[in-house]
PDB file of C-alpha atoms in Angstrom:
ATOM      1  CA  UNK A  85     -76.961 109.272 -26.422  1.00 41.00           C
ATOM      2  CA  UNK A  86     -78.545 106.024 -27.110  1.00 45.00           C
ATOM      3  CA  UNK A  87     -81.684 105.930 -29.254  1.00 59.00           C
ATOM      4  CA  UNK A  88     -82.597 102.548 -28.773  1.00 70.00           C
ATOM      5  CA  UNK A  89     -82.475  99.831 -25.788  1.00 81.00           C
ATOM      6  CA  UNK A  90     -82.170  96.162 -26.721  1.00 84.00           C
ATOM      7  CA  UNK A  91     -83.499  93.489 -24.515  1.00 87.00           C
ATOM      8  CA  UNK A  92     -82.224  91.164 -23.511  1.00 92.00           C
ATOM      9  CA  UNK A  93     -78.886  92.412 -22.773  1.00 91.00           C
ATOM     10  CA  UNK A  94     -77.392  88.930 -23.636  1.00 94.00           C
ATOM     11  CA  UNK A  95     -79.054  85.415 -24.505  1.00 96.00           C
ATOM     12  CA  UNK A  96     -77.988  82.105 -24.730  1.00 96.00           C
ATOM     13  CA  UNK A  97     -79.876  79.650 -26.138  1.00 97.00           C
ATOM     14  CA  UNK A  98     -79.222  75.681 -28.086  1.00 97.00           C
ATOM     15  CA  UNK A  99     -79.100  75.387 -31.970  1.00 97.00           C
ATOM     16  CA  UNK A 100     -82.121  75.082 -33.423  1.00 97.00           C
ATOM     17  CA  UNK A 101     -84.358  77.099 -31.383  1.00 97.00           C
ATOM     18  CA  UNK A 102     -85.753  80.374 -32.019  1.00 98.00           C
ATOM     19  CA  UNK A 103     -83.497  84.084 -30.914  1.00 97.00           C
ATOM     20  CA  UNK A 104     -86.169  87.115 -29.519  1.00 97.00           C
ATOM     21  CA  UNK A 105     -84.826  90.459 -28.875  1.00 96.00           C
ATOM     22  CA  UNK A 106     -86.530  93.388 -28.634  1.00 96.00           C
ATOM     23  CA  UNK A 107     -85.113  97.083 -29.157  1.00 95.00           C
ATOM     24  CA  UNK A 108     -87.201 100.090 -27.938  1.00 94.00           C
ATOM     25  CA  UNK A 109     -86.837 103.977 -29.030  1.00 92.00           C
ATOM     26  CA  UNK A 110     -87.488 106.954 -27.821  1.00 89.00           C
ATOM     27  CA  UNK A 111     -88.532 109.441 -30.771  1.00 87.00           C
ATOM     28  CA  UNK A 112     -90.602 109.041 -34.074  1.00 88.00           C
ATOM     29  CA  UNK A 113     -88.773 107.614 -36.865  1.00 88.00           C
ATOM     30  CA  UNK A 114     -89.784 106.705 -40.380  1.00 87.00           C
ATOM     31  CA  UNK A 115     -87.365 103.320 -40.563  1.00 91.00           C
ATOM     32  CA  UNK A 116     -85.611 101.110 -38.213  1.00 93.00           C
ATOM     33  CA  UNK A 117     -82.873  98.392 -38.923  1.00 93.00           C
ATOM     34  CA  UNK A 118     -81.152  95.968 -37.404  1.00 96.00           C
ATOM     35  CA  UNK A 119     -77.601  94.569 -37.751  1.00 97.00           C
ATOM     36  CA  UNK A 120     -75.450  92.246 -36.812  1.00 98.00           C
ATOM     37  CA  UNK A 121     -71.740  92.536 -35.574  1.00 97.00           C
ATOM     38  CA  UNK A 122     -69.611  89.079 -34.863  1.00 96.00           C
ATOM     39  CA  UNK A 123     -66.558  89.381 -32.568  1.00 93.00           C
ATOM     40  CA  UNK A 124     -63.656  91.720 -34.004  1.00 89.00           C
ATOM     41  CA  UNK A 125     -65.682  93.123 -36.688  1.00 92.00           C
ATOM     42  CA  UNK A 126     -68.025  95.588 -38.323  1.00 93.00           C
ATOM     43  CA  UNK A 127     -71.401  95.897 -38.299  1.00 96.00           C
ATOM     44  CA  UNK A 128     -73.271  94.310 -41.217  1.00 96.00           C
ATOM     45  CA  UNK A 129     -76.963  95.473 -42.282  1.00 95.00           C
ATOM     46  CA  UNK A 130     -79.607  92.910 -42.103  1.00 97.00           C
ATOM     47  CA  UNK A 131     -82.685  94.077 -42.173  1.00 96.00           C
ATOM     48  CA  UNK A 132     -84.796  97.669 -42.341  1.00 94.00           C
ATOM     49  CA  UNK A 133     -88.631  97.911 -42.104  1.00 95.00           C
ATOM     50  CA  UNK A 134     -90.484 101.418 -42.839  1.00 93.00           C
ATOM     51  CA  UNK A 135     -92.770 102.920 -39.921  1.00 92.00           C
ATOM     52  CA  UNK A 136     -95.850 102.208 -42.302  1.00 94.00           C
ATOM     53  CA  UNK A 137     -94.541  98.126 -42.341  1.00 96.00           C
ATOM     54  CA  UNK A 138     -95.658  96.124 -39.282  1.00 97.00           C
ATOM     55  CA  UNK A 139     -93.710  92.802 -40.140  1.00 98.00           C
ATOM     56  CA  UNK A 140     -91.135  91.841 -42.609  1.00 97.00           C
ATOM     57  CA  UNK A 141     -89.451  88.848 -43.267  1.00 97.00           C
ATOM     58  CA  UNK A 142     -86.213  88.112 -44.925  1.00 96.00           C
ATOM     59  CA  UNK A 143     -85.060  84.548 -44.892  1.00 97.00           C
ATOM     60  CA  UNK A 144     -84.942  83.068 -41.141  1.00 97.00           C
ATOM     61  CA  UNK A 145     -85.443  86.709 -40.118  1.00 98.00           C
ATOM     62  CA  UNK A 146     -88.641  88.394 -38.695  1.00 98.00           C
ATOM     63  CA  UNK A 147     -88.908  91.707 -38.022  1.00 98.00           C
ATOM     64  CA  UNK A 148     -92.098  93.516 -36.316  1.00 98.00           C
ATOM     65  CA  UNK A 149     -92.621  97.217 -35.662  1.00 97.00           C
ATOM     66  CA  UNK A 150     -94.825  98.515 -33.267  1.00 97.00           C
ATOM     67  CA  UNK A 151     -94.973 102.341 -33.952  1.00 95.00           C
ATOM     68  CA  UNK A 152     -97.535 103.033 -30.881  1.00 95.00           C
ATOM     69  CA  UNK A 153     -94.885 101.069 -28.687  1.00 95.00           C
ATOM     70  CA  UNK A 154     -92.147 102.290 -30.024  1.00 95.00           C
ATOM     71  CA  UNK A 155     -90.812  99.171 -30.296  1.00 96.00           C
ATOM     72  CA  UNK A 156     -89.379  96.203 -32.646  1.00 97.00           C
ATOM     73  CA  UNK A 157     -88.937  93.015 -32.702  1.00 97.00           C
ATOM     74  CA  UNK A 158     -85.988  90.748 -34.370  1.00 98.00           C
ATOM     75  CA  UNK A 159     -86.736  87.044 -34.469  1.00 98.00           C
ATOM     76  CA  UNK A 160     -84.318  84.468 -35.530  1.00 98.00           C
ATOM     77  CA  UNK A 161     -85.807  81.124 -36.204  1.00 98.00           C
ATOM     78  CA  UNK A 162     -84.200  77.695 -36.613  1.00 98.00           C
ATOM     79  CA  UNK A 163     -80.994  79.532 -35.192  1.00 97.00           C
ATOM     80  CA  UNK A 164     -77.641  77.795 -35.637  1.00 97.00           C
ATOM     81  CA  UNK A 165     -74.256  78.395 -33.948  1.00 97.00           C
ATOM     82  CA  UNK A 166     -73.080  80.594 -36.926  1.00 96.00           C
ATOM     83  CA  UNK A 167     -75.515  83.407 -35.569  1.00 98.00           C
ATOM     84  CA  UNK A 168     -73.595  83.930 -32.469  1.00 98.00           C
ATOM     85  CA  UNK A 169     -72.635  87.761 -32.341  1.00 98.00           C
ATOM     86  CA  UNK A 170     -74.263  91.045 -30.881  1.00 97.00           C
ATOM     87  CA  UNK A 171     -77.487  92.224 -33.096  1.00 97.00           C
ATOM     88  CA  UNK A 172     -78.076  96.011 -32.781  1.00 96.00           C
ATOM     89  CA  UNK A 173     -81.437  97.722 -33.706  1.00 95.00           C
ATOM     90  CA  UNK A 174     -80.558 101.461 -34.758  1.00 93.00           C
ATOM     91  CA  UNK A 175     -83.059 104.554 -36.137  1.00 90.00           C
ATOM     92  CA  UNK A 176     -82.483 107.484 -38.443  1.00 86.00           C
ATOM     93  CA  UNK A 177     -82.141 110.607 -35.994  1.00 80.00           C
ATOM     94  CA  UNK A 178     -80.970 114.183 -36.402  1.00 73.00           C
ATOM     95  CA  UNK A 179     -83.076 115.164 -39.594  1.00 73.00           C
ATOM     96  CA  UNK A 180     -83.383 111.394 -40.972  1.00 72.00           C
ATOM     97  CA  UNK A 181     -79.184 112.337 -41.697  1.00 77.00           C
ATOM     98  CA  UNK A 182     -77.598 109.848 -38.916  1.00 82.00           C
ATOM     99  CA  UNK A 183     -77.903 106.269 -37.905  1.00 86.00           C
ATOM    100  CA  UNK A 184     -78.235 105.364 -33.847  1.00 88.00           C
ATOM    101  CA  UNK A 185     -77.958 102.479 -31.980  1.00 90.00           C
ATOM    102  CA  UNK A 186     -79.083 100.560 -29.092  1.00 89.00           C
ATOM    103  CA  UNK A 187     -77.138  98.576 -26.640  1.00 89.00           C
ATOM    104  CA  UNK A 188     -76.994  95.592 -28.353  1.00 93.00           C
ATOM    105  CA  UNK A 189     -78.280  91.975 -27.605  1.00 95.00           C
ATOM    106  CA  UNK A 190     -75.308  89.362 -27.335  1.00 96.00           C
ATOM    107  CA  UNK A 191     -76.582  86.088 -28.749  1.00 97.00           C
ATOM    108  CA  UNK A 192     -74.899  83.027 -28.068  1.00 97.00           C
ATOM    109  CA  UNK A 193     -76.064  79.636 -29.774  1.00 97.00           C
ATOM    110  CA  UNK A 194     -74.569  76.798 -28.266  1.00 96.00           C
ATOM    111  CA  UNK A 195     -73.927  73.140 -30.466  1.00 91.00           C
TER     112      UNK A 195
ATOM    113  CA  UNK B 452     -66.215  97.701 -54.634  1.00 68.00           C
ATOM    114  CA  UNK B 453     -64.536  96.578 -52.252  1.00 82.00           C
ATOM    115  CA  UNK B 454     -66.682  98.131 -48.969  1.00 94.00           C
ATOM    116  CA  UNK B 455     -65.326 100.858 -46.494  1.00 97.00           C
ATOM    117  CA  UNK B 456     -62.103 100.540 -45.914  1.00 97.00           C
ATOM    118  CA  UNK B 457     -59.911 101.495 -42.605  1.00 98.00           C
ATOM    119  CA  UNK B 458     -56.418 101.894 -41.674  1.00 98.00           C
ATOM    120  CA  UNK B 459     -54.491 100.789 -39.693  1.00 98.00           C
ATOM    121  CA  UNK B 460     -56.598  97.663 -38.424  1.00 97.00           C
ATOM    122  CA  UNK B 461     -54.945  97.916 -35.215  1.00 97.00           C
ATOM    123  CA  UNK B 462     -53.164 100.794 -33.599  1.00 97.00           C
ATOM    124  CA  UNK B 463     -50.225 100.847 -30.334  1.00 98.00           C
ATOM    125  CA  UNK B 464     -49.344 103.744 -29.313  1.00 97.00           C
ATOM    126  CA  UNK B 465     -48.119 105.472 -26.003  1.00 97.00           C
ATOM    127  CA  UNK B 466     -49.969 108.292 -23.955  1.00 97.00           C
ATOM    128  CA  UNK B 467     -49.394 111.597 -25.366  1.00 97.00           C
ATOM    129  CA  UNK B 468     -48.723 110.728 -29.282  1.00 98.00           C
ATOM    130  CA  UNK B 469     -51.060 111.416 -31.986  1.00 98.00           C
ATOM    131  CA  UNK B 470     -53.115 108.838 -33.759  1.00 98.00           C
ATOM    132  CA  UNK B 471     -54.119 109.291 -37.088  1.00 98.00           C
ATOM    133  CA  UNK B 472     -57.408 107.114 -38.368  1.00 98.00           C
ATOM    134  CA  UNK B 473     -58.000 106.469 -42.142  1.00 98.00           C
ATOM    135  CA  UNK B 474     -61.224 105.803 -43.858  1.00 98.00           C
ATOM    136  CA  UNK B 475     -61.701 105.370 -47.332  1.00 98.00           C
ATOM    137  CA  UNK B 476     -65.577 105.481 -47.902  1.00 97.00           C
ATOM    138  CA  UNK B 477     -67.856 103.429 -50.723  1.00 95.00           C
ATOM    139  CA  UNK B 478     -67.854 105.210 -54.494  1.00 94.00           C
ATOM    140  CA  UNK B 479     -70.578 107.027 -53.987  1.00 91.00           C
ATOM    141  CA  UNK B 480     -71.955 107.748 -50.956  1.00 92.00           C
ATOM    142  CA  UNK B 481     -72.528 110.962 -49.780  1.00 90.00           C
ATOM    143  CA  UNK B 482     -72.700 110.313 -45.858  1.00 92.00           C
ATOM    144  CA  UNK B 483     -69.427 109.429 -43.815  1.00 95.00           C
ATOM    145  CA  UNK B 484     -69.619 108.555 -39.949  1.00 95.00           C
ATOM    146  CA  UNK B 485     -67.362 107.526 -37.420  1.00 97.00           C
ATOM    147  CA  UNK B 486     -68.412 105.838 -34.464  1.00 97.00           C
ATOM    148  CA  UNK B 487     -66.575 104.431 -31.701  1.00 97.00           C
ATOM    149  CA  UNK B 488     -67.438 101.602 -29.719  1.00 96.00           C
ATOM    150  CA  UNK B 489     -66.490 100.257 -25.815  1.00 94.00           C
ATOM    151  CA  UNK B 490     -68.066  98.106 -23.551  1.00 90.00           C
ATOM    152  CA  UNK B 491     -68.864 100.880 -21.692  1.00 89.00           C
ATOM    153  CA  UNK B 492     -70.299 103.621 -23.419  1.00 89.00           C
ATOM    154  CA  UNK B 493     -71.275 101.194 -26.777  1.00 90.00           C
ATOM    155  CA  UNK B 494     -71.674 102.605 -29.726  1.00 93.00           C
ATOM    156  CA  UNK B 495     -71.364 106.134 -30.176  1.00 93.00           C
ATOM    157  CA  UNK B 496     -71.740 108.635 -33.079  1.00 94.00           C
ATOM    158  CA  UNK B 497     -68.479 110.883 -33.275  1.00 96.00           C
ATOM    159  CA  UNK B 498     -69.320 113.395 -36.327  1.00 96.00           C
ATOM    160  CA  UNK B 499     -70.803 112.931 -39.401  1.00 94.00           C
ATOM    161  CA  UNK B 500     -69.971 114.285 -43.066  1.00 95.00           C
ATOM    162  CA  UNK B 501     -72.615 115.198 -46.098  1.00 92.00           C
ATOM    163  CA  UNK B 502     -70.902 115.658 -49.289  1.00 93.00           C
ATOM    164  CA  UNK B 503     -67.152 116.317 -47.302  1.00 95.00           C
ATOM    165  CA  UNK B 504     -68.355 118.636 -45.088  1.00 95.00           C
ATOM    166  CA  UNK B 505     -68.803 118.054 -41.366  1.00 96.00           C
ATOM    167  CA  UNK B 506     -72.228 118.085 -40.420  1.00 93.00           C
ATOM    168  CA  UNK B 507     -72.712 117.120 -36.506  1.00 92.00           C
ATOM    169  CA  UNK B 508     -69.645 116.824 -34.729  1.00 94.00           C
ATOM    170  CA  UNK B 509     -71.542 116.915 -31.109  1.00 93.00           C
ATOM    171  CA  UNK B 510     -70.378 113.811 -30.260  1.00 93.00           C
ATOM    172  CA  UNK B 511     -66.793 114.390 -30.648  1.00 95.00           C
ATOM    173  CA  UNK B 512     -65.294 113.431 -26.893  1.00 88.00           C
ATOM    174  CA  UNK B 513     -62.708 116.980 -26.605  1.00 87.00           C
ATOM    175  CA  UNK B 514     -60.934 119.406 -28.869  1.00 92.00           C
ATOM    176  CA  UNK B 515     -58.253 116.562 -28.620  1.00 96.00           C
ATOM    177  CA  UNK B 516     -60.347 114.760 -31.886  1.00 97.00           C
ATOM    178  CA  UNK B 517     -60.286 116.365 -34.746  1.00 98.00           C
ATOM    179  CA  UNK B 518     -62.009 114.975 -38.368  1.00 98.00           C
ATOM    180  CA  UNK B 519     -61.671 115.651 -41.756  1.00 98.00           C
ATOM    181  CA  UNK B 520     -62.616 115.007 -45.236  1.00 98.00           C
ATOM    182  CA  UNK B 521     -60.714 116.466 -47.648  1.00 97.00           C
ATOM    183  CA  UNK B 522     -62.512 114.614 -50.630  1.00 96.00           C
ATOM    184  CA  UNK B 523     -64.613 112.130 -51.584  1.00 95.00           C
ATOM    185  CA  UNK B 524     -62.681 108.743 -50.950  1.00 95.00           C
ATOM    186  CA  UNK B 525     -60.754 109.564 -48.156  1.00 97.00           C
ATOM    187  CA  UNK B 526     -61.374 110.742 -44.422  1.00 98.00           C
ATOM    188  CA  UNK B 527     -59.177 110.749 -41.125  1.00 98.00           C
ATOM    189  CA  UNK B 528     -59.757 110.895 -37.777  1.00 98.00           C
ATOM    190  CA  UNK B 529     -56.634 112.102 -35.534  1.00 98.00           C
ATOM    191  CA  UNK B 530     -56.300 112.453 -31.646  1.00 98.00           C
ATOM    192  CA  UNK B 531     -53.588 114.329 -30.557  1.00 97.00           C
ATOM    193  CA  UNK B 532     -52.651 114.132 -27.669  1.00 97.00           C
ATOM    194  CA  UNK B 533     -53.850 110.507 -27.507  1.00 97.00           C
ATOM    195  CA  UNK B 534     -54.602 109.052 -23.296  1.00 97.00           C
ATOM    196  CA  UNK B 535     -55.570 105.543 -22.318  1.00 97.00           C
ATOM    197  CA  UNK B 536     -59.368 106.385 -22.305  1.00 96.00           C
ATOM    198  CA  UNK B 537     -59.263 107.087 -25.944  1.00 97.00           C
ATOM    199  CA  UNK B 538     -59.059 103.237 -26.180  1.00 98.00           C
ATOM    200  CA  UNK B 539     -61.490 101.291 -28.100  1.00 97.00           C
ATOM    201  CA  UNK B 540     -62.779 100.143 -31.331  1.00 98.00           C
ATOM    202  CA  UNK B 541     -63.375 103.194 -33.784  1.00 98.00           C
ATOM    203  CA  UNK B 542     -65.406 102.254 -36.798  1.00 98.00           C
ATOM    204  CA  UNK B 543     -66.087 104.461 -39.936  1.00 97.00           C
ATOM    205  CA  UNK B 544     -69.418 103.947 -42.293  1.00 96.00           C
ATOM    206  CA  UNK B 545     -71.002 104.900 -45.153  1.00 95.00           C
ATOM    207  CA  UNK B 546     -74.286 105.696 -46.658  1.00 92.00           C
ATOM    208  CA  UNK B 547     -76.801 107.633 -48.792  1.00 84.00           C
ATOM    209  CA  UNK B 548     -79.177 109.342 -46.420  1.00 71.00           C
ATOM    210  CA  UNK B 549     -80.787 107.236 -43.643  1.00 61.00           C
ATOM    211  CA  UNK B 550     -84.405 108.959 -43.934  1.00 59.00           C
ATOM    212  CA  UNK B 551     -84.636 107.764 -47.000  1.00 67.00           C
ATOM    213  CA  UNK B 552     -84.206 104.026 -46.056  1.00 71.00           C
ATOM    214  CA  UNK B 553     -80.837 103.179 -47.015  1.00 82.00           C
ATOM    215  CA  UNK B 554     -78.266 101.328 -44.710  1.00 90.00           C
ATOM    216  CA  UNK B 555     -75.050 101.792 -43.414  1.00 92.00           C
ATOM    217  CA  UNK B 556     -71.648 100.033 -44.232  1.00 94.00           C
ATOM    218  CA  UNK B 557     -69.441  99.663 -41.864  1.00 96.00           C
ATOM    219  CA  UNK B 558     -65.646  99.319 -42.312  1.00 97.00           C
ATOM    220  CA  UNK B 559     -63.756  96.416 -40.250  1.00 96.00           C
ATOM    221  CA  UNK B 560     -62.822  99.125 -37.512  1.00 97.00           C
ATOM    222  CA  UNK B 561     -59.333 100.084 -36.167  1.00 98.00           C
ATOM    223  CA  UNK B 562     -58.741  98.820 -32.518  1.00 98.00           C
ATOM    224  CA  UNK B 563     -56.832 101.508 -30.911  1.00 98.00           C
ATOM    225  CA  UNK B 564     -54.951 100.970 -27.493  1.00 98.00           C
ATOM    226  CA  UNK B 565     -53.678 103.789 -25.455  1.00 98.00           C
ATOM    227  CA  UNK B 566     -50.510 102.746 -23.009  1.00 97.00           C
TER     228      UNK B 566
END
């Protein structure tokens, strides 16, 4: 089953603005990352903030946590046509021991 | 190192054969996962290994998939027999424990089509 729920399911927006999507969770967790997956391939890590962390940054990257919410935040800023792809948010479940994922968000920047 | 790998990148194969998966896992790490992914059902967590031995196979479709992990470096996934609705993308990963804060890596996934 799915841990998490992106929104927005897809988003398309021109080079240079700023990306928002938001993941929500169901259970407690102690961490929460996000990653990124471009067409035809695996998922690459960006970016993991601890439940005690309410923001973290990490080049054009901004995460935020709400723990009361159960919800995060990814931001991209600036964004540029190379960040096209599907960004997944995904917590620690089953004893801390396995990694879940949302939905996904499909970003599309457009030149 | 040279990340997770998988074999074959892409698989063919007609209803009713088995399919055989190969992952070969970072030096190290003591979690293995396979996931598979559609456009339908996403991502989803097959089973899971801790130091070779299966953990959490709950997500594991039928009896028809079947995992293993005879050592460290090496894992397979087979599916025997194999039906159209086995197709999709099936992805194997790697990792220390996630409650600790560590990431996963993912391998470049085998595409797997069922005729």
């Amino acid at each position: 089953s799915q841990q998490g729920e992106e929104d927005p399911q897809a988003l398309s927006i021109q080079e240079g603005e700023n990306a928002t999507m938001n993941c929500s969770y169901k259970t407690s967790i102690n961490n929460l990352q996000w990653y990124r997956q471009n067409s035809g391939r695996g998922l690459v890590h960006l970016i993991l903030i601890r439940s005690n962390e309410r923001e973290k940054h990490s080049g054009r990257l901004r995460v935020t946590l709400d723990t009361s919410k159960k919800s995060s935040s990814l931001l991209i800023t600036a964004s540029r046509a190379a960040d096209t792809a599907s960004y997944f948010c995904a917590t620690p479940s089953g004893g801390g021991n396995k990694l879940t994922f949302g939905t996904g968000t499909q970003l599309k920047v457009e030149l | 190192d040279a990340g997770v790998i998988q074999s074959p990148r892409h698989e063919v194969t007609e209803m009713g054969q088995e399919v055989t998966l190969r992952c070969k896992p970072i030096s190290g790490h003591d979690y293995l996962f396979w996931y598979r992914q559609t456009m339908m059902r996403g991502l989803e967590l097959l089973i899971y290994f801790n130091n070779n031995v299966p953990i959490d196979d709950s997500g594991m479709p039928e009896d028809r998939f079947s995992a293993k992990m005879p050592n460290a470096s090496f894992s397979t996934l087979k599916i025997q027999p194999s039906e159209p609705r086995d197709s999709a993308v099936y992805f194997c990963a790697s990792s220390l424990a996630f409650g600790k804060g560590t990431e996963a890596f993912f391998g470049q996934g085998t595409r797997l089509t069922v005729v």
